Coordinates of C-alpha atoms in Angstrom, one line a residue:
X3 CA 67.9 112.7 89.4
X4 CA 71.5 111.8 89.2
X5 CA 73.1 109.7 92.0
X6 CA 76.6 109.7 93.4
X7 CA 78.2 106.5 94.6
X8 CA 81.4 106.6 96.4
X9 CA 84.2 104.9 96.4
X10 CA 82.8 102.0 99.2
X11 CA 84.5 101.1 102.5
X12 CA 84.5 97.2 102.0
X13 CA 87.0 96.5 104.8
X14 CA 87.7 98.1 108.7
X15 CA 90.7 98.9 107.6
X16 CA 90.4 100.2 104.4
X17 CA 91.5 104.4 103.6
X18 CA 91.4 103.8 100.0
X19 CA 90.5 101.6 97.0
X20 CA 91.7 100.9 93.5
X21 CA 89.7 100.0 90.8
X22 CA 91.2 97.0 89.1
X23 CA 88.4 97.4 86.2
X24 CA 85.3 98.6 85.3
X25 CA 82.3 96.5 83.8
X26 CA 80.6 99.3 82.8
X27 CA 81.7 102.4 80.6
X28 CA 80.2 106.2 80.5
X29 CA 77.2 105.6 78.2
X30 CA 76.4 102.4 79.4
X31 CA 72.8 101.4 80.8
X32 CA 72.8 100.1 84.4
X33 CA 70.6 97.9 86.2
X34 CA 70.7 97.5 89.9
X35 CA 72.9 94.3 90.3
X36 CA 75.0 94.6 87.7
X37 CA 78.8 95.0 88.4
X38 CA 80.0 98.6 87.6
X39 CA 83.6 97.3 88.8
X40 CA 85.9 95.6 90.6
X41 CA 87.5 97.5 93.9
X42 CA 91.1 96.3 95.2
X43 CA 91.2 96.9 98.8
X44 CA 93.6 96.2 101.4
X45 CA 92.4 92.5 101.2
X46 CA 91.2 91.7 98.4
X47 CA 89.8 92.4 94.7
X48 CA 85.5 92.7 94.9
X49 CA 82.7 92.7 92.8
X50 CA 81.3 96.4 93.1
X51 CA 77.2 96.2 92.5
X52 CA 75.2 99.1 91.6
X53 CA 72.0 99.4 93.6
X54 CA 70.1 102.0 91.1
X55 CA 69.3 102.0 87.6
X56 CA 70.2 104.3 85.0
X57 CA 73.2 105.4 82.7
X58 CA 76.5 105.6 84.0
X59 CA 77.1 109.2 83.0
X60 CA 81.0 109.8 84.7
X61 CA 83.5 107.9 85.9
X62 CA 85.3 109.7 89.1
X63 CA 88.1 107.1 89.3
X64 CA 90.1 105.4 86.0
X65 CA 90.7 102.0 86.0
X66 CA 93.9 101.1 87.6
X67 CA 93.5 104.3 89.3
X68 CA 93.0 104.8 93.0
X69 CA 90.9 107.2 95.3
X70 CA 90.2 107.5 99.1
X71 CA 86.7 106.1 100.9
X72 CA 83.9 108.3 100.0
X73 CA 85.3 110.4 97.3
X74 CA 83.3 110.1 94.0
X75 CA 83.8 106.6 92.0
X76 CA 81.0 107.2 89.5
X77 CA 77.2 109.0 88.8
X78 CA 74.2 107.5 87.7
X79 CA 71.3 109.1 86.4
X80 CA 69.2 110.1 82.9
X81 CA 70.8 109.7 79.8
X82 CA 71.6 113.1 78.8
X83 CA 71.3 114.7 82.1
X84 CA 73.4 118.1 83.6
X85 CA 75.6 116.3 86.0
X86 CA 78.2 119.7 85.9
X87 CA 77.6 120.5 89.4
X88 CA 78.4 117.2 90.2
X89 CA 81.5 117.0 88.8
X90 CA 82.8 120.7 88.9
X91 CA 83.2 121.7 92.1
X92 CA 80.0 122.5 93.6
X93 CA 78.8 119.4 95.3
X94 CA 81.6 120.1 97.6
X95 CA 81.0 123.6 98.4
X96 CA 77.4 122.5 99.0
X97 CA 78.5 119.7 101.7
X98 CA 80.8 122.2 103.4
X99 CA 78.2 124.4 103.5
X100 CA 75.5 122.0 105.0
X101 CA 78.1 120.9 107.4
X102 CA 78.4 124.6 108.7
X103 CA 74.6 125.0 109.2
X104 CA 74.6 121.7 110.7
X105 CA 77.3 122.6 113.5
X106 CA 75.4 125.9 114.0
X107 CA 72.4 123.7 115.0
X108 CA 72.7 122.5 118.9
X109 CA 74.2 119.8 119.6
X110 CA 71.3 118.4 121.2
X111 CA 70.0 117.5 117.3
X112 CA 72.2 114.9 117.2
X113 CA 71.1 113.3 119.9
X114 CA 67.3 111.0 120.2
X115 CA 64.3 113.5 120.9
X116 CA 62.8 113.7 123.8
X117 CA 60.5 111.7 124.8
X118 CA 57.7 114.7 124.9
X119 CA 58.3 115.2 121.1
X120 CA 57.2 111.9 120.4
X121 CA 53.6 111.1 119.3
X122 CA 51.5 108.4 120.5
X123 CA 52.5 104.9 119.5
X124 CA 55.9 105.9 117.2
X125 CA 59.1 104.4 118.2
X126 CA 62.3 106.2 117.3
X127 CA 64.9 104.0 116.5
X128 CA 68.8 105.2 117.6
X129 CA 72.1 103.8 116.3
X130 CA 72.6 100.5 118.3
X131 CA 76.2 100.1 119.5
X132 CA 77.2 97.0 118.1
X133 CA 80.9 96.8 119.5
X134 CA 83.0 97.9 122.5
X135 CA 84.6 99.9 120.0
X136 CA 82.3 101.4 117.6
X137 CA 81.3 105.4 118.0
X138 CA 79.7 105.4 114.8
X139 CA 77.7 103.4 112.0
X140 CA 77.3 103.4 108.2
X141 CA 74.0 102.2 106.9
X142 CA 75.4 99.6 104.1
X143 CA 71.7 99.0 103.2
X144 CA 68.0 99.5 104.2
X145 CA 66.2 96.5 103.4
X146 CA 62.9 98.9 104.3
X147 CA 61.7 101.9 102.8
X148 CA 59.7 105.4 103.8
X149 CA 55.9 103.9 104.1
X150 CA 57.0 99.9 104.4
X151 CA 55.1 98.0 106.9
X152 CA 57.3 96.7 109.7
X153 CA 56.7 93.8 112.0
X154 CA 58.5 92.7 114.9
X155 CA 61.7 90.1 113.6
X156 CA 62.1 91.9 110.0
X157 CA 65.2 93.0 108.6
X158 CA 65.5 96.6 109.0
X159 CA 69.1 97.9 107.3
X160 CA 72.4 96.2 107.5
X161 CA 75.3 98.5 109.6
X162 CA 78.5 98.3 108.7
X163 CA 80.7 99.1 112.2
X164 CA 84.5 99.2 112.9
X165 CA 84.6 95.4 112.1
X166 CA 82.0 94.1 110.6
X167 CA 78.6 94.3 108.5
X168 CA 75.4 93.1 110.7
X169 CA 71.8 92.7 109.7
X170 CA 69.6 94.9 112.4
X171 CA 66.1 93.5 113.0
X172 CA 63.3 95.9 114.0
X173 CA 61.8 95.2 117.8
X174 CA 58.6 96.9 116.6
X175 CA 55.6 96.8 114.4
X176 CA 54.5 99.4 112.2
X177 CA 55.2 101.2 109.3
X178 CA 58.6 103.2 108.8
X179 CA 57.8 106.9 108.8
X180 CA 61.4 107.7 108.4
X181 CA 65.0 106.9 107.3
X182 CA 67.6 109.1 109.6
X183 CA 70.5 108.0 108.0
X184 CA 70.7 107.7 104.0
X185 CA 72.1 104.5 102.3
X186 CA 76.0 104.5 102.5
X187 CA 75.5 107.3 105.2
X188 CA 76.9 107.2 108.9
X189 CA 75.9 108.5 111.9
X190 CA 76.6 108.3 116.2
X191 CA 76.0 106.0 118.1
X192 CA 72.5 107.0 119.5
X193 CA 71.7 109.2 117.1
X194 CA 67.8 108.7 115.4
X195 CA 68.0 105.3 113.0
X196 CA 64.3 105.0 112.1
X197 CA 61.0 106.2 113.0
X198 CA 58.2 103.6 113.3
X199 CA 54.6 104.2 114.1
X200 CA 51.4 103.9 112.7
X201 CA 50.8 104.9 109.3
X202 CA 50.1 109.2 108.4
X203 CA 51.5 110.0 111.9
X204 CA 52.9 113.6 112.2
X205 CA 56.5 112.8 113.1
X206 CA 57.6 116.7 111.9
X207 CA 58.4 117.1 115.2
X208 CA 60.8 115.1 115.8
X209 CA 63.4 115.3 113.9
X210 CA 62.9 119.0 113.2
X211 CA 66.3 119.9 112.9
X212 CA 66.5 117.7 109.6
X213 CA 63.4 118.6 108.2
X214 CA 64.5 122.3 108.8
X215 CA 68.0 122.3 107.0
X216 CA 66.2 120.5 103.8
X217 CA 63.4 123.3 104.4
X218 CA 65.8 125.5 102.0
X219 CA 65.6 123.2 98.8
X220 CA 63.0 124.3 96.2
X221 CA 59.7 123.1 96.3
X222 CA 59.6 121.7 93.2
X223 CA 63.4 120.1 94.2
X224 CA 61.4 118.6 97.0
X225 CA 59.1 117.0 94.5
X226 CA 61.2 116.0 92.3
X227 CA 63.4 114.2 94.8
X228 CA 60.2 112.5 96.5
X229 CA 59.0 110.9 93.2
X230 CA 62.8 109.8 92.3
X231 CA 62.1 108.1 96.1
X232 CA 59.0 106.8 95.4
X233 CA 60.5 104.7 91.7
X234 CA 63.6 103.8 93.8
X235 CA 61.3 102.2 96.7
X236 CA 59.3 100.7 94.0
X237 CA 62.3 98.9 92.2
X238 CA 63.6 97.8 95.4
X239 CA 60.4 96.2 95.9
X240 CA 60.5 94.7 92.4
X241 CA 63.5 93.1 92.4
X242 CA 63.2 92.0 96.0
X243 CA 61.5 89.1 94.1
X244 CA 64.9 87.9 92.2
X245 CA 66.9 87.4 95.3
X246 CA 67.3 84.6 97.8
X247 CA 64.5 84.5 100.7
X248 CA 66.3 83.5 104.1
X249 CA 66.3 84.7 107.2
X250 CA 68.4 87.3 109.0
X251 CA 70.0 84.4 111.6
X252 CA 70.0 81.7 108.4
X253 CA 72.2 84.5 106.5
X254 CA 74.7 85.1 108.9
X255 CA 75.2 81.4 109.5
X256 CA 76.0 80.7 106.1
X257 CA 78.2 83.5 106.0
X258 CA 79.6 82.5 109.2
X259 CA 80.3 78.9 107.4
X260 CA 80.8 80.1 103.8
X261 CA 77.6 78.7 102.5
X262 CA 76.5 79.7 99.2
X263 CA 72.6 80.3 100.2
X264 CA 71.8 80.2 96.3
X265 CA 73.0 76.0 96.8
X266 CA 70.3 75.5 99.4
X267 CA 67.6 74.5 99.4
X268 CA 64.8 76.5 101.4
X269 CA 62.1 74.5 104.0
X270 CA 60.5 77.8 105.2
X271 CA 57.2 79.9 103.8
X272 CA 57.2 79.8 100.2
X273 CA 60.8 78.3 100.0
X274 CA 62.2 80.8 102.5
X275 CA 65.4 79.8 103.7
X276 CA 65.6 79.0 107.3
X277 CA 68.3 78.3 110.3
X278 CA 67.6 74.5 110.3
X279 CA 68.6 74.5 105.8
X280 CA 71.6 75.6 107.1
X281 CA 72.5 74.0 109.7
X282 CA 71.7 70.3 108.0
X283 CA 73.4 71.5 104.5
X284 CA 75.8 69.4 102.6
X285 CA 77.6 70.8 99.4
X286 CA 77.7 68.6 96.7
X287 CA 80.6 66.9 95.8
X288 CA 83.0 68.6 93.5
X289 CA 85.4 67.8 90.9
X290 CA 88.3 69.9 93.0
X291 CA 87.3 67.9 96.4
X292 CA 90.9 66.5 96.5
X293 CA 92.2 70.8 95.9
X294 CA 94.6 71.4 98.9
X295 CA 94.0 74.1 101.1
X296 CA 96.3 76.6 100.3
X297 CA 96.1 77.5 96.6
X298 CA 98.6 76.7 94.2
X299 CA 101.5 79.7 94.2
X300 CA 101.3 82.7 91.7
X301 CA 102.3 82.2 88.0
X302 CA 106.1 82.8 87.7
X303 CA 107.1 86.5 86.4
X304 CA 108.3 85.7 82.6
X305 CA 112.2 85.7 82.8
X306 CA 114.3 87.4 79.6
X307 CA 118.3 87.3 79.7
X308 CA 119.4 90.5 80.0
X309 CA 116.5 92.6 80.7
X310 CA 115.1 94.0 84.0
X311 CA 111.2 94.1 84.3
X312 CA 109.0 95.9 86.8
X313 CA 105.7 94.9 88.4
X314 CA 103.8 97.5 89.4
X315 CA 102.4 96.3 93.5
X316 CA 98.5 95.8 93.4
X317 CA 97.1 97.5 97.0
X318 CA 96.6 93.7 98.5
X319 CA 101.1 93.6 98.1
X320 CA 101.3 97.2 99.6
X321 CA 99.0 96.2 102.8
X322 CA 100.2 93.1 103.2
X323 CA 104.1 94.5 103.1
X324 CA 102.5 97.0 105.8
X325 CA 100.9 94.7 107.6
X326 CA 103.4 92.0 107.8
X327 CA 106.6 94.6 109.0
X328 CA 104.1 95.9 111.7
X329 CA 103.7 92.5 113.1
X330 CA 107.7 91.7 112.8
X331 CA 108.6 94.9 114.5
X332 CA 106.1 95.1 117.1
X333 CA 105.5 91.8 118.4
X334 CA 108.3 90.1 119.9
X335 CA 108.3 86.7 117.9
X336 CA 109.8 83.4 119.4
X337 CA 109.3 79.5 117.9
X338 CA 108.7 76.5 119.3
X339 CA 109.5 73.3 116.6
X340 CA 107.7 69.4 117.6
X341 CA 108.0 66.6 115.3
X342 CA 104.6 64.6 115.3
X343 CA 104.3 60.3 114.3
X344 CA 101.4 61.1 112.3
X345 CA 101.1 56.9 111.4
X346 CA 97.5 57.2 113.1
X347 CA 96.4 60.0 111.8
X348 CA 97.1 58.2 108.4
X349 CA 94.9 55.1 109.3
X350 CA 92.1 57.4 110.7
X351 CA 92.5 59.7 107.4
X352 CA 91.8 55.9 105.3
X353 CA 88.9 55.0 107.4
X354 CA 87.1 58.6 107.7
X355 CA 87.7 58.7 103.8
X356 CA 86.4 55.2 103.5
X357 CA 82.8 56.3 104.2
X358 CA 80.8 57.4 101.5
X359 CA 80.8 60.8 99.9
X360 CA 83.1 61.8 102.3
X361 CA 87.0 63.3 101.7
X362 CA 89.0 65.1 104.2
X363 CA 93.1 65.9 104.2
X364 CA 95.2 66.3 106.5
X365 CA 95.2 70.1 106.9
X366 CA 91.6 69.4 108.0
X367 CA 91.7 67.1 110.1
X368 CA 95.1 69.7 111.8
X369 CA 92.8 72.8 112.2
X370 CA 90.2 70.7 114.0
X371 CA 93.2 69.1 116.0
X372 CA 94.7 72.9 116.4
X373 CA 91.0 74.2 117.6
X374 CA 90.5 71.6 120.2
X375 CA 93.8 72.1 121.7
X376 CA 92.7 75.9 121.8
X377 CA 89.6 75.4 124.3
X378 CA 92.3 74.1 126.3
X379 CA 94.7 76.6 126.4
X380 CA 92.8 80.1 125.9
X381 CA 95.6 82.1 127.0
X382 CA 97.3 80.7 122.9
X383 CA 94.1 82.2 121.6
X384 CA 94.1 86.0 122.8
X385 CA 95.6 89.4 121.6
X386 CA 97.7 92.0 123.0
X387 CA 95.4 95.6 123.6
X388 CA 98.3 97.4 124.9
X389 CA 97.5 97.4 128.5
X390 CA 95.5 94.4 128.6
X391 CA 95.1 91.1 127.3
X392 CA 91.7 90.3 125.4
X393 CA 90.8 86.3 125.7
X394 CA 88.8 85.5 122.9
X395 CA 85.5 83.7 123.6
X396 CA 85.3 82.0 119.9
X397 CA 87.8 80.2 118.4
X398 CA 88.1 81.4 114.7
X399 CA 90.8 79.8 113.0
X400 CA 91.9 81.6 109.7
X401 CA 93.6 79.6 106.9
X402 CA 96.2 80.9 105.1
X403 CA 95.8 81.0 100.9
X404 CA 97.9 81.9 98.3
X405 CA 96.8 84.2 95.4
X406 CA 98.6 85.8 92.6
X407 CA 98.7 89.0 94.7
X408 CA 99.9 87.9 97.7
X409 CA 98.5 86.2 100.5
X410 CA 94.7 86.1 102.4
X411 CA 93.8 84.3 105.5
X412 CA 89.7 83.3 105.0
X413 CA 88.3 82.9 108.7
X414 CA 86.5 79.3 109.4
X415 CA 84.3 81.1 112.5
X416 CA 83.5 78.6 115.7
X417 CA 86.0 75.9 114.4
X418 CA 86.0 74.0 117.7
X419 CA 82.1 73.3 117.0
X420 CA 82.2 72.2 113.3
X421 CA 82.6 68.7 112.1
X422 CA 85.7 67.6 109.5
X423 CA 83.5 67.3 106.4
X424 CA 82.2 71.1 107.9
X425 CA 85.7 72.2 108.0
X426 CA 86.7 70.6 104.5
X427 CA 83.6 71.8 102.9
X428 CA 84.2 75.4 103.9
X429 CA 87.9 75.5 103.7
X430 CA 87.6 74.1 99.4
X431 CA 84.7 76.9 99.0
X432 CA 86.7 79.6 100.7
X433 CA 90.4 78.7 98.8
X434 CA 88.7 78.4 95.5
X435 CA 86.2 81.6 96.2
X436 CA 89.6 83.4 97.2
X437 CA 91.8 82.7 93.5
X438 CA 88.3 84.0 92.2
X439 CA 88.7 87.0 94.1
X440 CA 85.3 85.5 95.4
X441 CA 85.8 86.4 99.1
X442 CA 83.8 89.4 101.2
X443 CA 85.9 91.5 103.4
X444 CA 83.6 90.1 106.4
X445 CA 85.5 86.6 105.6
X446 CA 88.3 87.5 106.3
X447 CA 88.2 89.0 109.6
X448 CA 87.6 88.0 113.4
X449 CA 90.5 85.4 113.6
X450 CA 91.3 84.3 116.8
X451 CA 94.8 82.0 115.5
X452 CA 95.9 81.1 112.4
X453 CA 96.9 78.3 110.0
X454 CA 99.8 78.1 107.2
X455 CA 100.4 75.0 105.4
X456 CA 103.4 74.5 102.9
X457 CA 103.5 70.9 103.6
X458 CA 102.2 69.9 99.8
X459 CA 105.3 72.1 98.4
X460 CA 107.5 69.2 100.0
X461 CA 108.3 72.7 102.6
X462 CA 109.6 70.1 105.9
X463 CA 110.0 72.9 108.1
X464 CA 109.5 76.8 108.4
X465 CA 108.3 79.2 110.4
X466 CA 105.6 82.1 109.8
X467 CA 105.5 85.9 110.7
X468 CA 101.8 86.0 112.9
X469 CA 99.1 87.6 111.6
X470 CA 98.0 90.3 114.3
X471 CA 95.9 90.4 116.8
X472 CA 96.1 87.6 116.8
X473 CA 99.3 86.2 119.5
X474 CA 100.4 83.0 117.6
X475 CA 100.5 81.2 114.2
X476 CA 101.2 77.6 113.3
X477 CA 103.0 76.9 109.9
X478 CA 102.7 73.3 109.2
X479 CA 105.7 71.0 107.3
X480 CA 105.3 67.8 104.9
X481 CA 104.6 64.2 106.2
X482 CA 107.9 62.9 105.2
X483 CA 108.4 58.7 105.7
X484 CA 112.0 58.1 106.9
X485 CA 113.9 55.6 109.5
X486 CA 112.7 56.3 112.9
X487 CA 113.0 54.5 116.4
X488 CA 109.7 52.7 117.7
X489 CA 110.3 51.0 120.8
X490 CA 113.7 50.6 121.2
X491 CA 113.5 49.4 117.4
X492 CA 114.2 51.6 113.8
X493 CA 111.8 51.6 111.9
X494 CA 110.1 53.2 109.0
X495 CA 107.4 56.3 110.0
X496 CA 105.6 59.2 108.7
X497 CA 106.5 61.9 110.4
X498 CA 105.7 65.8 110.2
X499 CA 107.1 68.9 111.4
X500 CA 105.0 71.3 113.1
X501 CA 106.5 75.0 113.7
X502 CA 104.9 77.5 116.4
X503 CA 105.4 81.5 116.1
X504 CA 104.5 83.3 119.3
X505 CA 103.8 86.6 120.5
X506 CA 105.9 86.5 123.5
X507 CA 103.9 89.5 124.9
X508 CA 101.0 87.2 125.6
X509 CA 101.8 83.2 125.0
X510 CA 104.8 82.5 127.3
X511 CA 107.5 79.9 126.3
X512 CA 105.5 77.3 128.5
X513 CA 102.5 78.1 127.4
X514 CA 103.5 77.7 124.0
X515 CA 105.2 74.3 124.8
X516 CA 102.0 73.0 126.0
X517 CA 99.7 73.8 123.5
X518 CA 102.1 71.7 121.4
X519 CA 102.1 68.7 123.5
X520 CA 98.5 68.5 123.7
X521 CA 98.2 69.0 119.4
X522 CA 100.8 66.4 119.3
X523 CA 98.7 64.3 121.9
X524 CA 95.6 65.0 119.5
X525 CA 97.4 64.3 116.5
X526 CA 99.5 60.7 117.6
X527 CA 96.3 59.3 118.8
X528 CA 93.3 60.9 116.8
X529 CA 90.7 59.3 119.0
X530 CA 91.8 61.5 122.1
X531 CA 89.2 64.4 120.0
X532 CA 86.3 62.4 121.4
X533 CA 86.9 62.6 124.7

């Protein structure tokens, strides 16, 4: 039976996507895994996976071509199988029509069943509310299918919310008598997730209004679509075996750190990677260690006398021209400029880098300065909400990176807790993952402050427009060596400009000032991070 995928939402604040090229072409066989294409969002360009197996028999969207979330991007199915009410019309009428028996259905439906209409022992599972701000989820994945046996601790689906994708672990044992929400699907907050319970429990009860509005479909549809079920559950199962075992909390840590878990090694059950591989991992050293942190600026456009030549803006340009004016315009921007001796910092770079397998620059060893001088002043690392102020309780610095399209700002989440080889580790993976068009959407979102450094451009001084919501940005200059006095004495020093955009809205003039002395303080005398 064919299937439809839609054009994915890969960001929060992605409308539409653009495919930038397709790895697969009608005709071709697809296995789940392979790449069908690669979607430019608002962010970035991604890897698209399929997750069935089949032949690509249409192509909704042409390459280069763009199309709102959830339209049609491509179908998969048999070779050689009627896919013309697919692609002529009639799967929309069919939707608008399930949607008007659907709102013809009480609203109650919506809504968990009661607690009489439950059998003995089955749990239903609602839509957990996973942010302040989320009314609805989208199932990005169930890692469990109709019949699976469930214990307490596993991985039940991951749900993608207003701002981010997060594994949901099942709070019961049992075996999962039903899916409420289809893969790629959404529903309300609160509305039936899962059923759990023992195995050949009666659930038709609950969730009757579902089971009624499929009621229509042919019996032998019905059959047909249970058995195309059954060899999807069973290939999930079989190539469950090809990926990487970890565990729910180790796989959010090393996306939390950008860990590639196929680099580590696993210490759990039959390899299974575990919180502890990730917490004691070290990357190996690379060839790029010494690459700087922002990535080398786009190729130069090819320059003929005489001749005018267009370049047609890739989504990333278009957001980020949005993006950036809406920042100008709306928040009232101010600097602050301090000129920091870093001669210390030199001598503690040498002796850091003096200890074996270990190489940090000075961009790393500034976001860990910029991060501790955060937990100092929290009021530097909030957002404006309109009629209130929010004070982030993390500190996630994000890190500025050039790419031929534009610009991207990686996230390095909890900065304030990792250690410099941590924060260089993750900061080469993420800047060489981002030319590669390497990075997830979830990477690039949840800063609390941000980082630009044009410093190894020879750039002595500029200033930055702030990347919203969050309320400042620092845009770091060159060391430059030069005559300067030292104790009533002139003498040669390293110095290095330091430039700080505020949203005056939240980060007063003196608050801003502040901040700045105690980075400088940080900075002049590296030891003071200890204390």
């Amino acid at each position: 039976m064919a299937e439809v995928i839609t054009m994915p939402r890969l960001s929060d604040t992605m409308t539409e996507g653009k495919v930038a090229k397709w790895h697969k072409k009608v005709g071709d066989k697809v296995k789940e895994g392979d790449i069908l294409a690669e979607i430019e969002t608002d962010k970035a360009v991604q890897d698209f996976e399929s997750e069935i197996e089949g032949t690509l028999l249409y192509v909704g969207v042409e390459e280069g071509g763009a199309a709102a979330v959830d339209s049609v991007l491509a179908i998969i199915g048999n070779e050689g199988e009627d896919i013309s009410g697919l692609t002529g019309g009639a799967a929309a009428p069919a939707a608008a029509t399930e949607e008007k028996k659907s709102e013809e259905q009480p609203k109650a439906e919506t809504a968990a069943p009661a607690a009489a209409e439950v059998p003995a022992g089955v749990e239903v599972i609602t839509m957990p509310r996973l942010s302040d701000t989320m009314t609805e989820g989208k199932v990005a994945k169930w890692h469990k299918s109709v019949g699976d046996t469930v214990k307490e601790g596993d991985l039940l689906a991951e749900i993608e919310t207003d701002k981010a994708v997060q594994d949901f672990e099942s709070e019961f044992n049992g075996v999962l008598l039903k899916q409420g929400v289809e893969e790629g699907g959404a529903a309300p907050v609160d509305s039936v997730l899962a059923i759990i319970g023992p195995a050949g429990t009666d659930i038709s009860a609950v969730g009757a209004p579902k089971a009624a509005a499929q009621s229509t479909e042919k019996p032998a549809e019905q059959k047909a679509e249970a058995k195309t079920d059954e060899k999807a559950a069973l290939a999930a199962n079989s190539s469950s075996s090809d990926r990487v075992a970890i565990s729910p909390l180790a796989k959010k840590m090393a996306q939390d750190k950008g860990v590639d878990i196929n680099s580590v090694q696993g210490s759990g059950e039959n390899g299974r990677i575990v919180k502890k591989d990730i917490e004691n991992y070290q990357p190996a050293a690379k060839t790029a260690a010494s690459a700087p942190a922002v990535s080398a600026a786009p190729a130069a456009v090819s320059f003929v006398q005489g001749e005018d030549t267009e370049t047609q803006n890739s989504q990333v340009r278009n957001i980020i021209a949005k993006r950036l004016s809406e920042s100008k315009f709306s928040a009232p921007h101010y600097y602050l400029m301090v000129e920091i001796n870093m001669d210390k910092a030199i001598e503690a770079r040498k002796e850091i880098n003096s200890l074996p397998d270990t190489k940090i620059s000075f961009n790393d060893m500034i976001i860990k300065a910029t991060a501790i001088a955060l937990r100092k002043h929290p009021q530097v690392n909030s957002s404006w909400a309109g009629d209130k102020i929010i004070h982030r309780g993390n500190i996630n610095i994000g890190v500025a990176v050039a790419i031929p399209d534009g610009l991207v700002v990686p996230v390095l989440k909890n900065t304030d807790q990792m250690t410099y080889t941590q924060i260089s580790a993750s900061v080469k993976d993420m800047a060489s993952r981002a030319k590669s068009k390497g990075l997830k959407a979830n990477e690039m979102e949840g800063s609390t402050f941000s980082i630009s450094n044009l410093g190894m451009f020879g750039i002595e001084t500029f200033t930055s427009i702030i990347n919203q919501p969050n309320s400042a940005i620092l845009s770091v200059g060159a060391i430059i060596e030069k005559p300067i006095v030292k104790d009533g004495q002139i003498v040669v020093g390293n110095t290095m400009k330091l430039s700080l955009a505020c949203d005056h809205r939240v980060v007063d003039g003196a608050t801003g000032a502040q901040f700045l002395q105690t980075l400088r303080t940080y900075l002049e005398s590296p030891l003071t991070l200890l204390l």
